[in-house]
XYZ file of C-alpha atoms in Angstrom:
335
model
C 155.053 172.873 169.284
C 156.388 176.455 169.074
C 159.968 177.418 170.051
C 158.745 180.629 171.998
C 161.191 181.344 174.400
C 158.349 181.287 177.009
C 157.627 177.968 176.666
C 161.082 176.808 176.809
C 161.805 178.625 180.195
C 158.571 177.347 180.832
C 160.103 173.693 180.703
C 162.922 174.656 182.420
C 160.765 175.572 185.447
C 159.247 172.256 185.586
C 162.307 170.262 184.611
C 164.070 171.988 187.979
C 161.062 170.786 190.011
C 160.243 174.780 190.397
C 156.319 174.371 189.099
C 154.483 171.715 188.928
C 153.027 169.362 185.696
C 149.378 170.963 186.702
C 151.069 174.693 186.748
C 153.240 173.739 183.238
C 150.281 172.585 181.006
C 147.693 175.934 182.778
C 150.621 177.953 181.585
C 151.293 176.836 178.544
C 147.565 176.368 177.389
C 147.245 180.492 178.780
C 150.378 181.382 176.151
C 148.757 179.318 173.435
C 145.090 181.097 173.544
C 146.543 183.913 173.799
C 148.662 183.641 171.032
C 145.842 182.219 169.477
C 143.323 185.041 170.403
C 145.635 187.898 169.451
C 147.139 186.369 166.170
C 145.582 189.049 163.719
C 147.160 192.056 166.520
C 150.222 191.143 167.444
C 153.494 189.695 165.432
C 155.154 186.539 167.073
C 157.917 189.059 168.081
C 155.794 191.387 169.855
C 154.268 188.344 171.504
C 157.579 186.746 172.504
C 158.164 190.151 174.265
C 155.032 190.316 176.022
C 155.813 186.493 177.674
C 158.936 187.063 178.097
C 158.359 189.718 180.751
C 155.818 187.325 182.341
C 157.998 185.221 182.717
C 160.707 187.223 184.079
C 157.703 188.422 186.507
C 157.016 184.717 187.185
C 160.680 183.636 187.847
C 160.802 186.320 190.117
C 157.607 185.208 192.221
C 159.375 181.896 192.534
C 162.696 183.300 194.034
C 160.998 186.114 196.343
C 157.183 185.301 196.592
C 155.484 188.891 197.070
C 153.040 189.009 200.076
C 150.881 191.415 200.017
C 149.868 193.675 202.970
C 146.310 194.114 203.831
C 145.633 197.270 201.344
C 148.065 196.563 198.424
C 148.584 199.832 196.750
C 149.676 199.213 193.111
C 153.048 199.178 192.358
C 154.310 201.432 189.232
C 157.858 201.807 190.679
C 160.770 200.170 189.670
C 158.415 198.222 187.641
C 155.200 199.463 186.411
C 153.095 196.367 186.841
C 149.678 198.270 186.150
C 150.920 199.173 182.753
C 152.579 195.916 182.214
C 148.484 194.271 182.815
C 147.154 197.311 180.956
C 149.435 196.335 177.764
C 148.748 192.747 178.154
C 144.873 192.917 178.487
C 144.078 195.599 175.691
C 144.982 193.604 172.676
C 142.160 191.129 174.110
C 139.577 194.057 174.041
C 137.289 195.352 170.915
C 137.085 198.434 171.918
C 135.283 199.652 169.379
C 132.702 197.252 169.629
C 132.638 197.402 173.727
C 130.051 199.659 175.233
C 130.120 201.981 178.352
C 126.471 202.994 179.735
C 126.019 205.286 182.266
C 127.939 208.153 181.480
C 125.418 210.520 183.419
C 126.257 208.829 186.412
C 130.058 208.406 185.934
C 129.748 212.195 186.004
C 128.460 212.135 189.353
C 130.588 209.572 190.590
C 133.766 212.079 189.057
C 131.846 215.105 191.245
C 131.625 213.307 194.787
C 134.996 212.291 194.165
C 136.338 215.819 193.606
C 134.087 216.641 196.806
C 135.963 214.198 198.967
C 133.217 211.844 199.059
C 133.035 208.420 198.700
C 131.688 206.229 195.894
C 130.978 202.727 196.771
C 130.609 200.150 193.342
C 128.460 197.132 194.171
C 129.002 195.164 190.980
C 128.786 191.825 190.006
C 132.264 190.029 188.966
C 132.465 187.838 185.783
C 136.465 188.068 185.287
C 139.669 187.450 187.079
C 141.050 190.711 185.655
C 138.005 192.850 185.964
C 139.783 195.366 187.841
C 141.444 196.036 184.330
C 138.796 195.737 181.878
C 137.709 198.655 183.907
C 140.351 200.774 183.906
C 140.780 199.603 179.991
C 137.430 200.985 179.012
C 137.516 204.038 181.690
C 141.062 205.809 181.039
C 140.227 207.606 178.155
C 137.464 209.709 179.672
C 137.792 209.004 183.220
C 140.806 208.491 183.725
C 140.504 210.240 187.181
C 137.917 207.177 188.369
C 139.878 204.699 186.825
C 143.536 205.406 188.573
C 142.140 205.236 191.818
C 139.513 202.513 192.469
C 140.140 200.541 195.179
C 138.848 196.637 194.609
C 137.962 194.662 197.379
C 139.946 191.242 196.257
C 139.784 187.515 197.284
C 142.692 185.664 198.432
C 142.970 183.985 194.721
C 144.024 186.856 193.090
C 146.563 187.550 195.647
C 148.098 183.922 196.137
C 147.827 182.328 192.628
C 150.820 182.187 191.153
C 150.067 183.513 187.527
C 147.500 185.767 189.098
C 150.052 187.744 191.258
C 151.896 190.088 188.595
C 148.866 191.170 187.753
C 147.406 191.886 190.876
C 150.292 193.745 191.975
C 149.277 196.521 189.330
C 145.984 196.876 190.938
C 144.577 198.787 194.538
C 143.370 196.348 196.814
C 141.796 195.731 199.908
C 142.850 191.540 200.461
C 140.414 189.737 201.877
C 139.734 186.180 202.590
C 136.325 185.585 200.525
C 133.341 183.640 202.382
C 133.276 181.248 199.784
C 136.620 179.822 201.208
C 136.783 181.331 204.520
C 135.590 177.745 205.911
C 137.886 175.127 203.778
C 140.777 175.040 207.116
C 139.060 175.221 209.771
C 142.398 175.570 211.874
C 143.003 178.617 210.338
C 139.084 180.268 210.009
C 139.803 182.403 213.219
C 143.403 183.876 212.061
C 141.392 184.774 208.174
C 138.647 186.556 210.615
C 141.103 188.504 212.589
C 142.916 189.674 208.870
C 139.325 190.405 207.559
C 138.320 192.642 210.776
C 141.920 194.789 210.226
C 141.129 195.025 206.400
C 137.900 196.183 207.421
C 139.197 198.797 209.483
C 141.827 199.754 206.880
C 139.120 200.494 204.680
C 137.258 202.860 207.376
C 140.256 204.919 207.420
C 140.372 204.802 204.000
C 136.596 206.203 203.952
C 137.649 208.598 206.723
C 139.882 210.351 204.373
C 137.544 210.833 201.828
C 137.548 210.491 197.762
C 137.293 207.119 197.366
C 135.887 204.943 195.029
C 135.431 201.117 195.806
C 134.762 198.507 194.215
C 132.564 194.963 195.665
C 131.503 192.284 194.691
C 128.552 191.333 197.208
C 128.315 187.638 195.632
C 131.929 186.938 197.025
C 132.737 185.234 193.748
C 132.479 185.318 189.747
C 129.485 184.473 187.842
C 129.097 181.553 185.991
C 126.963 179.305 183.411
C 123.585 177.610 184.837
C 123.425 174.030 183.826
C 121.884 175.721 180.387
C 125.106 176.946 179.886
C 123.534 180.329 180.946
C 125.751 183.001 182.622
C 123.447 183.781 185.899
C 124.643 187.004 187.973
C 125.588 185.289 190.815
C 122.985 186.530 194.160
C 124.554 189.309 196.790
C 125.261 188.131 200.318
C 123.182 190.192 202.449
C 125.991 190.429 205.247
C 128.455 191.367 203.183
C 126.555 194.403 201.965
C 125.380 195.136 205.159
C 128.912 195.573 206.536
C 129.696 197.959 203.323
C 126.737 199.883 204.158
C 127.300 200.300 207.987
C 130.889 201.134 207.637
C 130.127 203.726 205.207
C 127.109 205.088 207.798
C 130.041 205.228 210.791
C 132.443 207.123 208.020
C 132.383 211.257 208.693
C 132.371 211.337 205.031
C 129.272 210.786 202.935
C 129.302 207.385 201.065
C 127.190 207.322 197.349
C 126.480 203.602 196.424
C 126.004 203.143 192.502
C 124.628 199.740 191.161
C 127.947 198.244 188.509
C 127.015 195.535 185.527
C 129.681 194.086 184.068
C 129.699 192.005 180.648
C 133.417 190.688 180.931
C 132.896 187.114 180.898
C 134.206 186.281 177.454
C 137.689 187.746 177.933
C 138.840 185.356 180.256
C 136.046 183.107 181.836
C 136.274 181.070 185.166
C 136.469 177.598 185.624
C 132.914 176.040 185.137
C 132.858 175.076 188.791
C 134.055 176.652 192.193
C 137.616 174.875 192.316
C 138.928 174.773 196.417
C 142.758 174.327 194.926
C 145.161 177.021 193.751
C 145.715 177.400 189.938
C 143.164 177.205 188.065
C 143.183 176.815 184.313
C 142.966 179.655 182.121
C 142.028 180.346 178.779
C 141.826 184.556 177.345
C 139.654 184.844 174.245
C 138.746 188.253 172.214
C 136.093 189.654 172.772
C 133.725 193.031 173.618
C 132.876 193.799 177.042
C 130.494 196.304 178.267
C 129.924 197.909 181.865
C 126.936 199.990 182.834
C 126.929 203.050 185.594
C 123.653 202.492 187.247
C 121.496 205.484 189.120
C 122.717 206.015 192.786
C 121.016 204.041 195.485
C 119.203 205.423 198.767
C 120.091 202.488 200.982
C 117.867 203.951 203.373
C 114.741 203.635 201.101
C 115.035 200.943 199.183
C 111.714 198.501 198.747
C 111.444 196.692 201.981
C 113.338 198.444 204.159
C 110.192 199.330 206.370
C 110.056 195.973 207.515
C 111.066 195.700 211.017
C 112.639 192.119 210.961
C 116.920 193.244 210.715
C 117.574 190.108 208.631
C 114.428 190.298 206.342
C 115.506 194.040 205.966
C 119.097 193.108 205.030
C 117.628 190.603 202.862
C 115.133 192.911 200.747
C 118.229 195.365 200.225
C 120.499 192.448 198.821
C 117.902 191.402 196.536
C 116.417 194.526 195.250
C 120.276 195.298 194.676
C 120.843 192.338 192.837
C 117.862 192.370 190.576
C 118.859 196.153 189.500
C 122.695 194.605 188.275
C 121.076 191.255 186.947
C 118.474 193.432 184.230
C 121.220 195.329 183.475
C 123.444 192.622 183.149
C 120.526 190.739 180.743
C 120.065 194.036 178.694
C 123.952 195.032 177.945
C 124.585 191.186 177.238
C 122.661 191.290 174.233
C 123.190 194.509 172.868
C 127.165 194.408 173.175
């Protein structure tokens, strides 16, 4: 057992009845991969460091739990909590064997946001920390993308205890996903009513101009097929219909670019869709790779002539989602 000063505060926490046995063992199995993952990178005293600050983030979550308002904007001030995620995430990154496609259309994406236009991402989602693997592989040449994308986030980022310091670094616009929208029924009406504000949050946000924001149309992360196959997981029509009429309403011209993302490695989701709060979680090493697709006409897409509304909203998803699943199958195997 090691004597890092993490796990012994860890212990402490669940010896005052502060976290439970289930939250103890998730933590202290994170610590160990990631000890175990970044043992050639980092000395054990540059390690102790790093989990000592989570845990000084985590202590505080216990005495003052943070609630985040409807669009979080990421907090750098007292504490910088993007850099902190930024520092922790990199070591788990080869960059130099992680690939970024698209830089053609990146270069658009950096125009219409210089001409107060809006770029909306519909990506698939393989990671918890996505938002920055990212920003980890687009600071270095677009670094003015990277700062300000917006993600549209589930309520597990935003209420899971490890997930929190973490998602404090990040832009968000907090939702309540549709994959969990329907487990209280007692409280389904009060999640709509938070949804519609976010909603209109984010059509001010458009309003204004120069944004860039990120969706995931599935409503969750993809996982492995019964083959053990990751499958991209299919886009929810109504969810990218709303994206798409919002953006229509907004005085500002909206650009929607296809986003593939190869991230599942670095820290993979459970193997099923788990209904209770902390889940377990393992980081591994890895290279990722994300790929820019070509700019979509929503207008013109294959099937849009059809004059059925939900057989047109249908034919959009689809044709959307095969574009980022071919991607997804080509950078997969060339990373």
């Amino acid at each position: 057992m090691s004597n890092s000063n993490f796990i012994k505060r860890l212990q402490n926490l669940f010896e005052e009845k502060k976290i439970s046995k289930k939250y103890f063992d998730n933590l202290s199995d994170f610590y160990f991969s990631y000890k175990n993952a970044t043992k050639e990178l980092i000395s054990q005293d540059d390690l102790d460091s790093i989990f000592d600050t989570l845990i000084d983030l985590l202590f505080k979550e216990i005495a003052s739990p943070f609630k985040f308002l409807p669009f979080h904007q990421k907090i750098t001030h007292p504490f910088n909590y993007q850099k902190f995620s930024i520092d922790f995430l990199k070591p788990l990154v080869d960059l130099e064997k992680s690939k970024l496609y698209g830089l053609n259309n990146l270069e658009k994406i950096k125009k219409y946001i210089e001409n107060k236009e809006n770029v909306i991402l519909l990506a698939n989602h393989q990671s918890e920390v996505d938002p920055m693997l990212i920003y980890i592989m687009l600071e270095e040449k677009y670094y003015d993308i990277a700062k300000d994308v917006i993600y549209v986030a589930g309520d597990r980022v935003t209420n899971d205890f490890l997930a929190i310091p973490f998602s404090m670094g990040c832009n968000l616009l907090c939702i309540y996903s549709k994959r969990y929208i329907d487990i209280d029924l007692s409280l389904k009406h009060k999640k709509q009513i938070h949804n519609k504000k976010v909603m209109s949050l984010m059509s001010s946000l458009l309003s204004q101009g120069g944004k860039t924001i990120y969706v995931a149309p599935s409503g969750g992360r993809d996982r492995k097929n019964e083959k053990g196959i990751i499958e991209v997981a299919p886009f929810d029509p109504q969810s990218l219909e709303m994206f798409y009429l919002m953006c229509k309403k907004s005085k500002n011209k909206s650009h929607f670019f296809p986003l593939a993302l190869s991230t599942y490695d670095i820290l993979p989701p459970p193997e099923k869709i788990q209904i209770e709060m902390g889940e377990k979680r393992e980081v591994n090493r890895g290279f990722i790779a994300l790929s820019f697709l070509e700019e979509i006409d929503m207008d013109n897409v294959p099937g849009s002539e059809d004059a059925n509304k939900i057989n047109k909203r249908k034919n959009r998803a689809k044709y959307i989602h095969n574009i980022v699943k071919e991607e997804y199958a080509r950078i997969s195997k060339e990373k």
